[in-house]
Structure formats: C-alpha cells, structure tokens
Short mmCIF file of C-alpha atoms in Angstrom, two decimals:
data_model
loop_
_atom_site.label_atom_id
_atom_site.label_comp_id
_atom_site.label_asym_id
_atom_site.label_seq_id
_atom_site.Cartn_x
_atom_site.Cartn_y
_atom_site.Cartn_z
CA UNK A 328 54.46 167.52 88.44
CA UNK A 329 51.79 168.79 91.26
CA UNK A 330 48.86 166.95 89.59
CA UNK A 331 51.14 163.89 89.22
CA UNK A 332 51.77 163.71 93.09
CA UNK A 333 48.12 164.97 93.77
CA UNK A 334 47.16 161.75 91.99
CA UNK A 335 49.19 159.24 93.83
CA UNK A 336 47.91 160.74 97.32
CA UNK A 337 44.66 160.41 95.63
CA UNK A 338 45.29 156.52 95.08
CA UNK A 339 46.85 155.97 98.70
CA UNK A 340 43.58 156.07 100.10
CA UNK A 341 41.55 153.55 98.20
CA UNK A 342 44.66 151.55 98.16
CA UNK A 343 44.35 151.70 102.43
CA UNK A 344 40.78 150.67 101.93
CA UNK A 345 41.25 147.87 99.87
CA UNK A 346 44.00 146.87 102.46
CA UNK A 347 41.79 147.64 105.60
CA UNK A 348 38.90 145.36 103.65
CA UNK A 349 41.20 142.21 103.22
CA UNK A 350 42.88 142.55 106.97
CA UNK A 351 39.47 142.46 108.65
CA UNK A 352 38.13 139.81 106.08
CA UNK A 353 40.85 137.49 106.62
CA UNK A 354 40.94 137.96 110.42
CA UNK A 355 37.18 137.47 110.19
CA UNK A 356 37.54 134.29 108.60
CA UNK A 357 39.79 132.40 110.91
CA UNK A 358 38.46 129.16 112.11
CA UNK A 359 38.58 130.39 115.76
CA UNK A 360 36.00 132.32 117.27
CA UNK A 361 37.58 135.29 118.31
CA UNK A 362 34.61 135.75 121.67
CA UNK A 363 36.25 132.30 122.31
CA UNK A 364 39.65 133.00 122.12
CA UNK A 365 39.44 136.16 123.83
CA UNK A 366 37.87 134.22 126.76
CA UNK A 367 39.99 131.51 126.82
CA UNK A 368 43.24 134.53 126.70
CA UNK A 369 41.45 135.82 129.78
CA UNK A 370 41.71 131.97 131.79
CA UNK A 371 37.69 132.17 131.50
CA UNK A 372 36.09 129.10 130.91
CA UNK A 373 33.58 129.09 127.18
CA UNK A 374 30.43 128.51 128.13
CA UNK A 375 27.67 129.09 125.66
CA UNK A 376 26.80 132.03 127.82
CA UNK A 377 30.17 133.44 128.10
CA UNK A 378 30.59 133.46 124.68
CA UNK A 379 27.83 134.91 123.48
CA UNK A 380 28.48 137.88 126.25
CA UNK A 381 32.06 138.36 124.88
CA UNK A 382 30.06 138.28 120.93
CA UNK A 383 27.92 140.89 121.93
CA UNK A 384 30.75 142.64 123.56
CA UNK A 385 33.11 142.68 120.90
CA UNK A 386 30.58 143.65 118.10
CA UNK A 387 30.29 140.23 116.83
CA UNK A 388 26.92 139.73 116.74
CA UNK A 389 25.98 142.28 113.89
CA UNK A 390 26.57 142.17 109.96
CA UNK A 391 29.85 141.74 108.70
CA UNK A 392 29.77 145.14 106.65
CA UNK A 393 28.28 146.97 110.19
CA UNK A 394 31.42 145.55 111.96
CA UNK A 395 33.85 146.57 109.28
CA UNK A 396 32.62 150.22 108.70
CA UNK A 397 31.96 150.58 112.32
CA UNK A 398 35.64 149.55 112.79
CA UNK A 399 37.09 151.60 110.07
CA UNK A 400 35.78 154.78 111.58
CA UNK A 401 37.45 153.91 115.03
CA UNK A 402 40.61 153.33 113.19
CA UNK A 403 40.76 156.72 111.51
CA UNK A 404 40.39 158.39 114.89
CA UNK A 405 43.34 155.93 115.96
CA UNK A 406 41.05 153.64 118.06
CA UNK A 407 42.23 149.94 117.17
CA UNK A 408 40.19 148.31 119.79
CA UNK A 409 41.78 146.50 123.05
CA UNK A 410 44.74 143.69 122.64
CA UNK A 411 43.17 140.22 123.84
CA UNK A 412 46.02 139.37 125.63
CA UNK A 413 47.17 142.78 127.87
CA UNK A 414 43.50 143.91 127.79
CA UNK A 415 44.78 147.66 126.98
CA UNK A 416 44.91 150.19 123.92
CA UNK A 417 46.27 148.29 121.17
CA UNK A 418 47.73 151.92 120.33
CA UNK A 419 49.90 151.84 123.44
CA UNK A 420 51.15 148.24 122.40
CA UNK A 421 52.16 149.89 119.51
CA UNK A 422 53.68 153.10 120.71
CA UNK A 423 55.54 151.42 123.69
CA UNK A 424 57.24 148.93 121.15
CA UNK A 425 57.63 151.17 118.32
CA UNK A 426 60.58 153.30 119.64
CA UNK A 427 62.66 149.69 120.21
CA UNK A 428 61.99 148.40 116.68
CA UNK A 429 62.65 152.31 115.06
CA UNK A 430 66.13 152.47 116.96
CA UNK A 431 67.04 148.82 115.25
CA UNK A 432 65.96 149.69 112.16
CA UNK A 433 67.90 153.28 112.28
CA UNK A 434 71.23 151.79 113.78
CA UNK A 435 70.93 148.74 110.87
CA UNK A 436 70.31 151.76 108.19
CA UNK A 437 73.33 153.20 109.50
CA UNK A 438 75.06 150.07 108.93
CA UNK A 439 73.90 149.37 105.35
CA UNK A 440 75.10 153.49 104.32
CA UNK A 441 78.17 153.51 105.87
CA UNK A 442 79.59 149.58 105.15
CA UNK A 443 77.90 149.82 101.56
CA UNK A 444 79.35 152.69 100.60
CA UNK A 445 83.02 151.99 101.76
CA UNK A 446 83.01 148.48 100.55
CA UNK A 447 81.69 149.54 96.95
CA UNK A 448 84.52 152.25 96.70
CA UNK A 449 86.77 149.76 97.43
CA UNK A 450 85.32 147.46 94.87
CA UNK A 451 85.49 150.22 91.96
CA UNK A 452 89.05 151.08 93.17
CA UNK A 453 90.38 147.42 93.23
CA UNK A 454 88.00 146.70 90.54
CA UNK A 455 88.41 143.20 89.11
CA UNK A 456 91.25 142.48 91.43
CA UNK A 457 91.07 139.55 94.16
CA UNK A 458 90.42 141.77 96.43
CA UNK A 459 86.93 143.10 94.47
CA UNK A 460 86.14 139.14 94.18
CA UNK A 461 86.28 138.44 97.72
CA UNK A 462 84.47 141.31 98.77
CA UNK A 463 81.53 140.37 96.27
CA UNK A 464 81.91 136.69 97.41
CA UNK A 465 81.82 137.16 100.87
CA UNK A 466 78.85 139.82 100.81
CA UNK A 467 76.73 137.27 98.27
CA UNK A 468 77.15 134.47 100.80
CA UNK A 469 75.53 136.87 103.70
CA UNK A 470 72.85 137.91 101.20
CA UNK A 471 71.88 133.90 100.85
CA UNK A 472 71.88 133.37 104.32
CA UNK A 473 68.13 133.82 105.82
CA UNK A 474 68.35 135.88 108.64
CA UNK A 475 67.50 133.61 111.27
CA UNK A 476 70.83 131.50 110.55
CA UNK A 477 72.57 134.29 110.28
CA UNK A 478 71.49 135.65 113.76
CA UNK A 479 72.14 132.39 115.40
CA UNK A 480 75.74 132.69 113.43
CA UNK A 481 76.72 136.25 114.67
CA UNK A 482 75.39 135.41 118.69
CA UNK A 483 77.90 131.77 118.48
CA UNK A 484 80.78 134.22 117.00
CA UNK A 485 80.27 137.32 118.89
CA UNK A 486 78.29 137.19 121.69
CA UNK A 487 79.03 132.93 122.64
CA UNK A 488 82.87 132.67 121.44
CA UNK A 489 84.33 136.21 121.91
CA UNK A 490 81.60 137.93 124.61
CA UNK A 491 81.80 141.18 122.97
CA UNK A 492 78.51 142.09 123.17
CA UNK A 493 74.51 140.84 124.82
CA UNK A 494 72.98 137.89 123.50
CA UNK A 495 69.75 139.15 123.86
CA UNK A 496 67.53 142.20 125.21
CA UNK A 497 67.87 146.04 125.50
CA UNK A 498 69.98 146.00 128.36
CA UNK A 499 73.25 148.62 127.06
CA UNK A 500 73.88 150.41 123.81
CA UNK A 501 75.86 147.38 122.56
CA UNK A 502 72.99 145.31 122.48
CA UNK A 503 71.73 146.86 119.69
CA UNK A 504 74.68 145.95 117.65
CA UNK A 505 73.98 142.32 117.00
CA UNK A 506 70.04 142.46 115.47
CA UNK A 507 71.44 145.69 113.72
CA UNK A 508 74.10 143.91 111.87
CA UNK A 509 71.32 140.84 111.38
CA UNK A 510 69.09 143.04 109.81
CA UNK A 511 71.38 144.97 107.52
CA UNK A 512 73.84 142.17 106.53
CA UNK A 513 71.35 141.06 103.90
CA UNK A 514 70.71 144.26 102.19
CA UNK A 515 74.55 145.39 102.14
CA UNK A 516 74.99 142.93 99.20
CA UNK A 517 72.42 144.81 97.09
CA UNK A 518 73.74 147.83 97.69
CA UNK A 519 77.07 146.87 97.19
CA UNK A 520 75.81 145.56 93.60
CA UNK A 521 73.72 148.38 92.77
CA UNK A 522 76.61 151.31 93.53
CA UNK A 523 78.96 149.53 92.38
CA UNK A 524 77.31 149.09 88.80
CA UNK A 525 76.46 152.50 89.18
CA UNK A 526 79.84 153.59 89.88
CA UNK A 527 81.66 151.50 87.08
CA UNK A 528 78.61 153.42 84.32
CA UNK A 529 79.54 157.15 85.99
CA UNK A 530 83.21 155.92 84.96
CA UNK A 531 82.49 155.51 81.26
CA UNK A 532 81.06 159.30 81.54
CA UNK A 533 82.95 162.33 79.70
CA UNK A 534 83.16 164.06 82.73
CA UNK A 535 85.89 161.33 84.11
CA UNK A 536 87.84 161.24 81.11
CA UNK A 537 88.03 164.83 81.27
CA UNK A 538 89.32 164.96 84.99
CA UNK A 539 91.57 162.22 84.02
CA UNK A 540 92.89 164.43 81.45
CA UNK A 541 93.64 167.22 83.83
CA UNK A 542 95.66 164.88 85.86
CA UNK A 543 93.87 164.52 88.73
CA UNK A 544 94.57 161.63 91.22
CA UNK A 545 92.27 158.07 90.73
CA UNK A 546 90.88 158.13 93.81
CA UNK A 547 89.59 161.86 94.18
CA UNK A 548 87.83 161.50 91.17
CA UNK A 549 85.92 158.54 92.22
CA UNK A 550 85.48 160.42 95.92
CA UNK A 551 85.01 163.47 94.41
CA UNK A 552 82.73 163.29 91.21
CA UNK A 553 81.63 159.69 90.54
CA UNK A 554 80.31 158.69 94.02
CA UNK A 555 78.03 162.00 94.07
CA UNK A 556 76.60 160.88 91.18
CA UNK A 557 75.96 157.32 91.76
CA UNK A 558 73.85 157.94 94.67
CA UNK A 559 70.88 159.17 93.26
CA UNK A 560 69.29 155.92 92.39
CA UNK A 561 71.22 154.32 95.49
CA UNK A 562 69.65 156.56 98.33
CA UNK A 563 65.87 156.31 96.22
CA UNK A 564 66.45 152.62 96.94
CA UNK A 565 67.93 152.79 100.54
CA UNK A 566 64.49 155.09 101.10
CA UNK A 567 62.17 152.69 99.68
CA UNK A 568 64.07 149.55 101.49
CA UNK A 569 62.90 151.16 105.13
CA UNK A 570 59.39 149.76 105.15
CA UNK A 571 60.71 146.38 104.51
CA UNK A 572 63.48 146.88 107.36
CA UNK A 573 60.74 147.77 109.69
CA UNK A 574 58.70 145.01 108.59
CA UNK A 575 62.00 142.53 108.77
CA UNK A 576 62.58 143.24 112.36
CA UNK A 577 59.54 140.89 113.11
CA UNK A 578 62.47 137.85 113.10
CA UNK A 579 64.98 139.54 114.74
CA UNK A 580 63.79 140.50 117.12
CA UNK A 581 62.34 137.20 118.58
CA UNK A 582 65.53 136.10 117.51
CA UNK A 583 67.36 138.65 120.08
CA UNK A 584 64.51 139.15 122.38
CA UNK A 585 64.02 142.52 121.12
CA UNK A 586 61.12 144.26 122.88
CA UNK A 587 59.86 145.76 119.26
CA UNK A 588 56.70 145.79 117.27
CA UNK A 589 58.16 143.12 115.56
CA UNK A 590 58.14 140.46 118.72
CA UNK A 591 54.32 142.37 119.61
CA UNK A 592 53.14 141.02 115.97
CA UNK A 593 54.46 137.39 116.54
CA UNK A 594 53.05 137.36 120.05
CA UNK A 595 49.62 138.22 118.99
CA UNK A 596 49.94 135.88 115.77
CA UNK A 597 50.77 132.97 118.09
CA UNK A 598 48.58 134.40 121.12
CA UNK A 599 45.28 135.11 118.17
CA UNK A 600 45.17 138.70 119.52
CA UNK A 601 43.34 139.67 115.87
CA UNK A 602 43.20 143.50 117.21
CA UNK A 603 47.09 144.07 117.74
CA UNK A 604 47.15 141.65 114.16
CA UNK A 605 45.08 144.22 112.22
CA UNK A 606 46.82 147.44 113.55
CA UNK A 607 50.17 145.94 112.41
CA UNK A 608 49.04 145.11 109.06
CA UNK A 609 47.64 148.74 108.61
CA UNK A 610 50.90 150.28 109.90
CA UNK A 611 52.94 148.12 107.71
CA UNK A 612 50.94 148.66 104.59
CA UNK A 613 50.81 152.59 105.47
CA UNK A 614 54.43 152.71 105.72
CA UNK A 615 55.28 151.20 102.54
CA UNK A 616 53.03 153.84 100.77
CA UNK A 617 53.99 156.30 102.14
CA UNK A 618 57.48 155.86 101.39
CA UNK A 619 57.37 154.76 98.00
CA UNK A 620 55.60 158.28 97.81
CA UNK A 621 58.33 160.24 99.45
CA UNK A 622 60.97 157.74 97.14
CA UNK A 623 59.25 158.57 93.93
CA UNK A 624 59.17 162.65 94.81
CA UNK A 625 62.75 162.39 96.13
CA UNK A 626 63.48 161.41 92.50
CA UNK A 627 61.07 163.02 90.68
CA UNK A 628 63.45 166.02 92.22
CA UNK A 629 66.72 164.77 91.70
CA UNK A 630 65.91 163.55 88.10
CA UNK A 631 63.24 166.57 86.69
CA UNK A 632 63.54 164.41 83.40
CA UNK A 633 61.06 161.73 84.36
CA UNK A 634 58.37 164.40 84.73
CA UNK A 635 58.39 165.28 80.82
#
C-alpha cells in the first residue's frame, strides 16, 4: 500500500509540469502582446519604445524555454509575478480572495451533506411512493438547470419577491446563503442518486434481513446500519467533488458579486492579466490532484480490499 501511494506522489509532479508547460504555452501564444497589454492596463500609450521597455521588463525578450524555466523556479518559491491590472503580488490577489471563495464553497458543502443525506433517507423510506418521485423529479430538474439560470432564479424568488436575504456581496452572514445554495443545488441530485442506489443495495444485504428478523423498527435500521454503510463511496465522492466546487465558484460569484478567486480569474480573463491567469490554473490543477490523492487513500482505508 506505501509504494502504491509513494507512486502516485511520484506522478503528481510530472503531472504539475506537464500542466505548468501548457499554461505558459497557451498564455504565450495569445494574439496579444502581453508588453502591450500590460501598457495599455497601465493608461500608457504603445509606442515602439514603450513596448519594447515593458518586453525587456517582463522577460519577454529571451527564449521561450529561458522564460518558462526561469518562471517555473519563481513559482516553486511562490513568486507568480505581478497582476497587470493592480500592479501587486499576484499571491496576495490570491490570498485576499481565497478566504471568500473557501467560505462559499464550505457553506455549499454543508448544503450538499446535510440536504443529500435527508432527502435520500426519505427517498429509501418512501421508496417508490409519490413522494420518492417528486423528490427525484424536482432534484433532476435543478441538476439540468446551468447555474447561471438558476442563480438568476433563486435572487427573483428570494432575494427580488420575498427579500429574505442580499442580492449580491459579502455584506452579512445571509449573503452567503444564496451562491451557496447556487453552487450546491446541482450536485445534490447526484448525491441523492448515488446514496440512494447505495442505500436500496445495503438493503438487499444479510445483515438487514437479519435485523428485520429481530424485529427491529424500519427506520432505525436504515438510520442505524444501512446509512453507515452507504457512505463510504458517498463521502470518497463528496471529497473528490471539492476541486470542482472551488473551481465552479468562478460563475457564481460574478453572478452574486462575490469577492472570490473565482470573480479574480474572470477579471483577469477579460482584463488579459496572463500572471493572475497562470496562478489560477496551477492552483486549480494542484487542487484536483491533490484531492483525488487524499480520495483514493481515504478509500484505499475504508476498503483494504482494493489494495490486494
């Protein structure tokens, strides 16, 4: 089991490199000219001169490969150059939004546990009743919805028609509530499939007919015995879904004015900042590995079986 997990660190890191190559390749071929549009950011007019000045200034006068190593070793000791636009760190753009977009993502995590669980008990309970259909109807028609009609939807109901809570910003603790239950309205579906199914197979087990058998009530054996064991594979999943709620929050929260990483990235796609660009790329990519690691030894644990 150790050399298996020494191997996958072992393939993070050329898997980063490969990653780091592509992000400053494709950023490096942009039509633009990044001296250009760093002047023009800066109200400065491009002049021949100028630009060549802001070339030799940002680097972009040597060979490609020069650039690209010479950047890579700035990265690893967390120097991602300066954001066109701001003119600072692009590490404090990203550690002054971060904390926004990581509270979103944790409150809409919160939401996806606690209504997925509670609506898939009540599926298995009422299970093939109206009342099992409806829930499974309702939550596939918020799974098709794209999130940006679905936003729109929940600010005319909530915020427009019954003011219970901010349209838009981090003003109060309630305004976290509507990009929250944005974010996580499209992943409670899945869930709800995927524990449910799970749910319905831990009921075909021995163990339940034998609990049955010793006359124990309906719903404190599915409370009791099957939900424990239907989570494994449900909380693996719920782990390795975190990256991609992270990386979701990039439409929400220019939806709901949410001062996040997410809003940073679209601001710099739409402003050309290529610095604050590449740093989000690497942070999204690293976070995806490095949960699918932590996924696959959370149930490497639970399940010792798929190490033989």
């Amino acid at each position: 089991m150790s050399k298996y997990f020494l191997l996958r660190l072992f393939i993070m890191l050329p898997l980063m490199l490969v990653i780091s190559f592509i992000a400053f390749l494709l950023l490096n071929l942009t039509p633009s000219d990044p001296a250009e549009v760093a002047l023009r950011i800066n109200e400065v007019v491009p002049t021949d001169q100028a630009i060549s000045l802001m070339r030799q200034e940002l680097g972009l006068d040597r060979p490609f490969l020069t650039r690209y190593f010479d950047w890579l070793w700035n990265v690893m000791h967390l120097d991602f150059g300066q954001s066109f636009l701001t003119r600072t760190p692009v590490l404090h753009e990203i550690l002054t939004t971060l904390p926004a977009t990581l509270w979103l993502a944790i409150v809409s995590l919160f939401f996806i546990v606690i209504i997925s669980l509670l609506l898939s008990f009540l599926c298995v309970f009422t299970q093939d009743t109206w009342v099992d259909k409806v829930i499974r109807g309702i939550v596939f028609i918020f799974t098709a919805i794209p999130n940006y009609w679905l936003g729109l939807l929940l600010i005319w109901a909530l915020a427009v028609k019954l003011d219970l809570f901010p349209v838009s910003g981090m003003m109060t603790y309630k305004s976290v509530v509507l990009p929250a239950l944005t974010l996580s309205l499209g992943y409670i579906g899945t869930y709800i499939r995927l524990i449910r199914g799970t749910m319905l197979h831990q009921l075909q087990q021995p163990y339940v007919f034998y609990a049955r058998a010793r006359g124990l009530p309906e719903n404190i054996i599915l409370r009791k015995h099957v939900l424990p064991n239907s989570l494994h594979t449900s909380l693996i999943a719920i782990g390795m879904s975190i990256p991609k709620l992270i990386a979701g929050t990039v439409v929400i929260e220019n939806i709901f004015a949410w001062p996040g990483i997410g809003r940073l990235c679209i601001n710099a796609i739409f402003g050309r900042d290529y610095p604050v660009i590449q740093a989000y790329i690497l942070l999204m990519a690293l976070l995806f590995l490095v949960f699918n690691f932590v996924a696959d030894l959370l149930q490497q644990y639970l399940d010792p079986r798929l190490t033989r």
